[in-house]
Tab-separated table of C-alpha atoms in Angstrom:
chain	number	residue	atom	x	y	z
A	1	ASN	CA	25.419	-3.462	20.390
A	2	ASP	CA	27.213	-5.877	18.000
A	3	LYS	CA	25.421	-8.900	19.716
A	4	ILE	CA	22.067	-7.800	18.298
A	5	GLN	CA	21.012	-8.756	14.627
A	6	ILE	CA	17.802	-7.780	13.303
A	7	ILE	CA	16.492	-10.151	10.615
A	8	PRO	CA	13.211	-8.892	9.068
A	9	GLY	CA	10.077	-10.807	8.133
A	10	GLY	CA	9.706	-11.796	4.465
A	11	VAL	CA	7.079	-11.969	1.613
A	12	ASP	CA	6.281	-14.945	-0.476
A	13	LEU	CA	7.433	-13.653	-3.817
A	14	ASN	CA	5.415	-16.247	-5.903
A	15	LYS	CA	2.206	-15.398	-4.385
A	16	PHE	CA	2.710	-11.625	-4.476
A	17	ALA	CA	3.851	-10.698	-7.915
A	18	PRO	CA	3.213	-8.204	-10.615
A	19	VAL	CA	0.969	-8.840	-13.610
A	20	ASN	CA	0.679	-7.319	-16.916
A	21	ASP	CA	-3.094	-7.269	-17.247
A	22	LYS	CA	-4.491	-5.453	-14.610
A	23	GLU	CA	-7.817	-4.743	-16.585
A	24	THR	CA	-9.046	-8.376	-16.503
A	25	ILE	CA	-8.526	-8.438	-12.765
A	26	LYS	CA	-10.357	-5.040	-12.369
A	27	LYS	CA	-13.302	-6.474	-14.523
A	28	ARG	CA	-13.195	-9.559	-12.201
A	29	LEU	CA	-13.254	-7.848	-9.030
A	30	ASN	CA	-15.871	-5.086	-10.223
A	31	ILE	CA	-13.493	-2.036	-10.088
A	32	PRO	CA	-13.856	0.699	-12.719
A	33	SER	CA	-11.188	0.565	-15.410
A	34	ASN	CA	-10.941	4.262	-16.362
A	35	LYS	CA	-9.776	5.523	-13.002
A	36	ILE	CA	-6.588	5.545	-11.097
A	37	ILE	CA	-7.152	3.077	-8.255
A	38	LEU	CA	-6.001	3.745	-4.786
A	39	PHE	CA	-6.100	0.598	-2.575
A	40	THR	CA	-5.738	0.072	1.189
A	41	VAL	CA	-6.459	-3.025	3.386
A	42	ARG	CA	-6.691	-2.330	7.255
A	43	ASN	CA	-8.694	-2.950	10.429
A	44	LEU	CA	-11.288	-0.330	10.268
A	45	VAL	CA	-10.423	1.196	13.636
A	46	ARG	CA	-9.240	4.690	14.643
A	47	ARG	CA	-5.552	4.400	14.795
A	48	MET	CA	-5.368	3.399	11.066
A	49	GLY	CA	-6.133	6.924	9.872
A	50	LEU	CA	-9.086	5.974	7.462
A	51	LYS	CA	-11.008	8.919	8.200
A	52	ASN	CA	-8.009	11.239	7.267
A	53	LEU	CA	-7.672	9.136	4.009
A	54	ILE	CA	-11.537	9.625	2.996
A	55	ILE	CA	-10.880	13.627	3.791
A	56	ALA	CA	-7.894	13.555	1.451
A	57	PHE	CA	-9.768	11.521	-1.099
A	58	ASN	CA	-12.737	14.066	-0.914
A	59	ASP	CA	-10.028	16.820	-1.625
A	60	LEU	CA	-8.594	15.088	-4.495
A	61	VAL	CA	-12.040	14.231	-6.113
A	62	LYS	CA	-12.826	18.025	-5.793
A	63	GLY	CA	-9.544	18.595	-7.365
A	64	LYS	CA	-10.874	16.729	-10.434
A	65	ALA	CA	-8.556	13.787	-10.091
A	66	LYS	CA	-9.934	10.622	-11.904
A	67	ILE	CA	-9.356	8.458	-8.955
A	68	TYR	CA	-11.384	5.470	-7.087
A	69	LEU	CA	-10.574	4.235	-3.704
A	70	VAL	CA	-11.060	0.607	-2.821
A	71	VAL	CA	-10.910	-0.103	0.899
A	72	GLY	CA	-10.531	-3.811	2.210
A	73	GLY	CA	-10.969	-4.723	5.802
A	74	GLU	CA	-13.724	-4.817	8.543
A	75	GLY	CA	-13.958	-2.985	11.890
A	76	ALA	CA	-15.945	-0.631	14.320
A	77	LEU	CA	-15.496	2.397	12.122
A	78	LYS	CA	-17.063	1.043	9.041
A	79	THR	CA	-20.408	2.872	9.727
A	80	ASP	CA	-18.703	6.120	10.207
A	81	LEU	CA	-16.541	5.718	7.172
A	82	LEU	CA	-19.473	5.175	5.111
A	83	ALA	CA	-21.430	8.095	6.499
A	84	LEU	CA	-18.374	10.459	5.937
A	85	ALA	CA	-18.293	9.120	2.228
A	86	ARG	CA	-21.986	9.826	1.893
A	87	ASN	CA	-21.772	13.416	3.466
A	88	TYR	CA	-19.039	14.089	0.945
A	89	ARG	CA	-21.303	12.651	-1.813
A	90	ILE	CA	-18.401	10.445	-2.866
A	91	GLU	CA	-19.820	7.227	-2.090
A	92	ASP	CA	-19.775	6.269	-5.795
A	93	ARG	CA	-16.165	6.793	-6.017
A	94	ILE	CA	-15.316	4.596	-2.827
A	95	GLN	CA	-15.902	0.881	-2.599
A	96	PHE	CA	-15.850	-0.848	0.735
A	97	VAL	CA	-14.986	-4.605	-0.169
A	98	GLY	CA	-15.100	-5.847	3.491
A	99	PHE	CA	-12.812	-8.625	4.518
A	100	ILE	CA	-10.627	-9.817	1.710
A	101	PRO	CA	-9.711	-13.580	2.092
A	102	GLU	CA	-6.136	-14.381	1.843
A	103	GLU	CA	-6.370	-16.108	-1.596
A	104	GLN	CA	-7.962	-13.112	-3.266
A	105	LEU	CA	-5.558	-10.397	-1.721
A	106	PRO	CA	-2.902	-10.772	-4.344
A	107	SER	CA	-5.457	-9.891	-6.981
A	108	TYR	CA	-6.309	-6.761	-5.151
A	109	TYR	CA	-2.653	-5.595	-5.098
A	110	GLN	CA	-2.447	-6.389	-8.652
A	111	MET	CA	-5.270	-4.358	-10.052
A	112	ALA	CA	-4.288	-1.164	-7.985
A	113	ASP	CA	-2.112	1.531	-8.957
A	114	ILE	CA	-1.254	3.293	-5.613
A	115	PHE	CA	-1.350	1.373	-2.189
A	116	VAL	CA	-2.073	3.979	0.684
A	117	LEU	CA	-1.144	3.414	4.343
A	118	PRO	CA	-2.778	6.153	6.357
A	119	THR	CA	-1.915	4.927	9.858
A	120	LYS	CA	-2.144	7.413	12.690
A	121	GLU	CA	-0.134	5.367	15.363
A	122	LEU	CA	1.093	2.061	16.072
A	123	GLU	CA	2.113	0.565	12.944
A	124	GLY	CA	3.999	-2.824	13.133
A	125	PHE	CA	6.461	-4.335	10.723
A	126	GLY	CA	4.252	-3.534	7.772
A	127	LEU	CA	3.730	-6.721	5.862
A	128	VAL	CA	1.086	-5.231	3.673
A	129	THR	CA	3.631	-2.662	2.588
A	130	LEU	CA	5.871	-5.370	1.415
A	131	GLU	CA	3.163	-7.430	-0.043
A	132	ALA	CA	2.057	-4.552	-2.120
A	133	MET	CA	5.453	-3.722	-3.250
A	134	ALA	CA	6.380	-7.329	-4.121
A	135	SER	CA	3.292	-7.002	-6.403
A	136	GLY	CA	4.925	-4.045	-8.237
A	137	LEU	CA	2.494	-1.809	-6.576
A	138	PRO	CA	3.951	1.533	-5.049
A	139	VAL	CA	3.076	2.411	-1.663
A	140	VAL	CA	2.743	5.900	-0.075
A	141	GLY	CA	2.405	5.989	3.854
A	142	THR	CA	2.593	7.963	7.061
A	143	PRO	CA	5.944	8.256	8.841
A	144	VAL	CA	4.748	5.827	11.745
A	145	GLY	CA	6.432	2.473	12.803
A	146	GLY	CA	7.361	0.072	10.200
A	147	THR	CA	6.268	1.972	7.382
A	148	LYS	CA	8.904	4.777	8.011
A	149	GLU	CA	11.505	1.956	8.518
A	150	ILE	CA	10.653	0.208	5.165
A	151	LEU	CA	9.794	3.249	2.807
A	152	GLY	CA	12.650	5.213	4.356
A	153	ARG	CA	15.022	2.526	3.092
A	154	PHE	CA	13.301	2.310	-0.257
A	155	ASP	CA	12.730	6.060	-1.021
A	156	SER	CA	11.615	8.555	1.538
A	157	ASN	CA	9.698	10.565	-1.253
A	158	PHE	CA	6.895	8.077	-0.854
A	159	LEU	CA	6.437	9.114	2.812
A	160	PHE	CA	3.791	11.581	3.832
A	161	ASN	CA	5.175	14.516	5.741
A	162	GLY	CA	2.775	13.736	8.810
A	163	THR	CA	-0.362	11.751	9.544
A	164	ASP	CA	-2.871	14.682	8.635
A	165	SER	CA	-5.103	14.681	5.461
A	166	ASP	CA	-3.272	17.657	4.045
A	167	SER	CA	0.048	15.745	3.888
A	168	MET	CA	-1.794	12.867	2.258
A	169	VAL	CA	-3.374	15.226	-0.438
A	170	LYS	CA	-0.219	16.587	-1.349
A	171	LEU	CA	1.730	13.539	-1.758
A	172	ILE	CA	-1.107	11.320	-3.388
A	173	ALA	CA	-1.638	14.235	-5.934
A	174	GLU	CA	2.036	14.355	-6.653
A	175	LYS	CA	2.261	10.391	-7.407
A	176	TYR	CA	-1.201	10.700	-9.294
A	177	HIS	CA	0.104	13.345	-11.894
A	178	LEU	CA	3.289	11.495	-12.228
A	179	LEU	CA	1.462	8.267	-13.048
A	180	ARG	CA	-0.950	10.073	-15.350
A	181	ASN	CA	1.699	12.157	-17.158
A	182	HIS	CA	4.649	9.760	-16.905
A	183	PRO	CA	3.483	6.282	-16.917
A	184	GLN	CA	6.712	4.956	-18.094
A	185	ARG	CA	8.460	6.381	-15.212
A	186	TRP	CA	5.826	4.942	-12.982
A	187	GLU	CA	6.620	1.588	-14.349
A	188	GLN	CA	10.176	1.971	-13.538
A	189	ILE	CA	9.050	2.711	-9.801
A	190	SER	CA	6.901	-0.363	-9.969
A	191	HIS	CA	9.911	-2.422	-11.225
A	192	ARG	CA	12.083	-0.846	-8.234
A	193	CYS	CA	9.337	-1.854	-5.763
A	194	ARG	CA	9.459	-5.505	-7.035
A	195	LYS	CA	13.287	-5.606	-6.921
A	196	PHE	CA	13.763	-3.851	-3.492
A	197	VAL	CA	11.539	-6.574	-1.975
A	198	GLU	CA	13.507	-9.363	-3.681
A	199	GLN	CA	16.812	-7.988	-2.422
A	200	ASN	CA	15.841	-7.259	1.234
A	201	TYR	CA	12.773	-9.121	2.217
A	202	SER	CA	12.697	-12.575	0.358
A	203	TRP	CA	12.199	-15.602	2.732
A	204	GLU	CA	15.052	-17.232	1.199
A	205	LYS	CA	17.400	-14.423	2.164
A	206	ASN	CA	15.894	-13.985	5.580
A	207	ILE	CA	16.225	-17.879	6.266
A	208	ASP	CA	19.856	-17.836	5.253
A	209	ALA	CA	20.726	-14.956	7.468
A	210	LEU	CA	18.848	-16.742	10.452
A	211	GLU	CA	20.762	-19.884	9.823
A	212	GLU	CA	23.996	-17.859	9.783
A	213	ALA	CA	23.146	-16.150	13.033
A	214	PHE	CA	22.373	-19.448	14.734
A	215	ALA	CA	25.685	-20.998	13.426
A	216	LYS	CA	27.693	-18.037	14.685
A	217	THR	CA	25.855	-18.220	18.070
A	218	ILE	CA	26.853	-22.002	18.219
A	219	GLN	CA	30.307	-21.352	17.376
A	220	ASN	CA	30.591	-18.597	20.053
């Protein structure tokens, strides 16, 4: 329908931006410096797929990956997730940091290496995906809702095949090895993430598009 125009949300590109010195931020946030850091920030509820992420993370740790998982957010599932980590004996490799205040969020994106979006169902527009990418942080996610739309537009090689833990293990392992063995290529991907958000999801661009849509409507 040519009468319908979709104008997406946007991201504050000054607030969410890449940094050169991840290590200083890691030190400040008490995150280990000798591991590849996976990060997610979610409401800790079932539809977010966090149990599958911890199952996948356990498989990756057993496969000798030097990784560490940081989980931001609060919710009803927290006790279960902590118990699961303890059962797997990987509680020293996962940090549940609780609710992250808005002003601290940029630092968490900046210190991480890979952002993971494990949602099982009902993923909205996906603002966290864009905030991460604007920070130069590559995102891997399940093919659900807004994630599928954003990552499909960016590069579908960053979408898991499904929402199950096996799909997560496969793709995270692939990106982990790419990052470890070809850091320069990973840096290029990081630059591409930032550029993608600048080109498609800046507030400036979207407000211009909105003004143009209003102007056309008034003319008609």
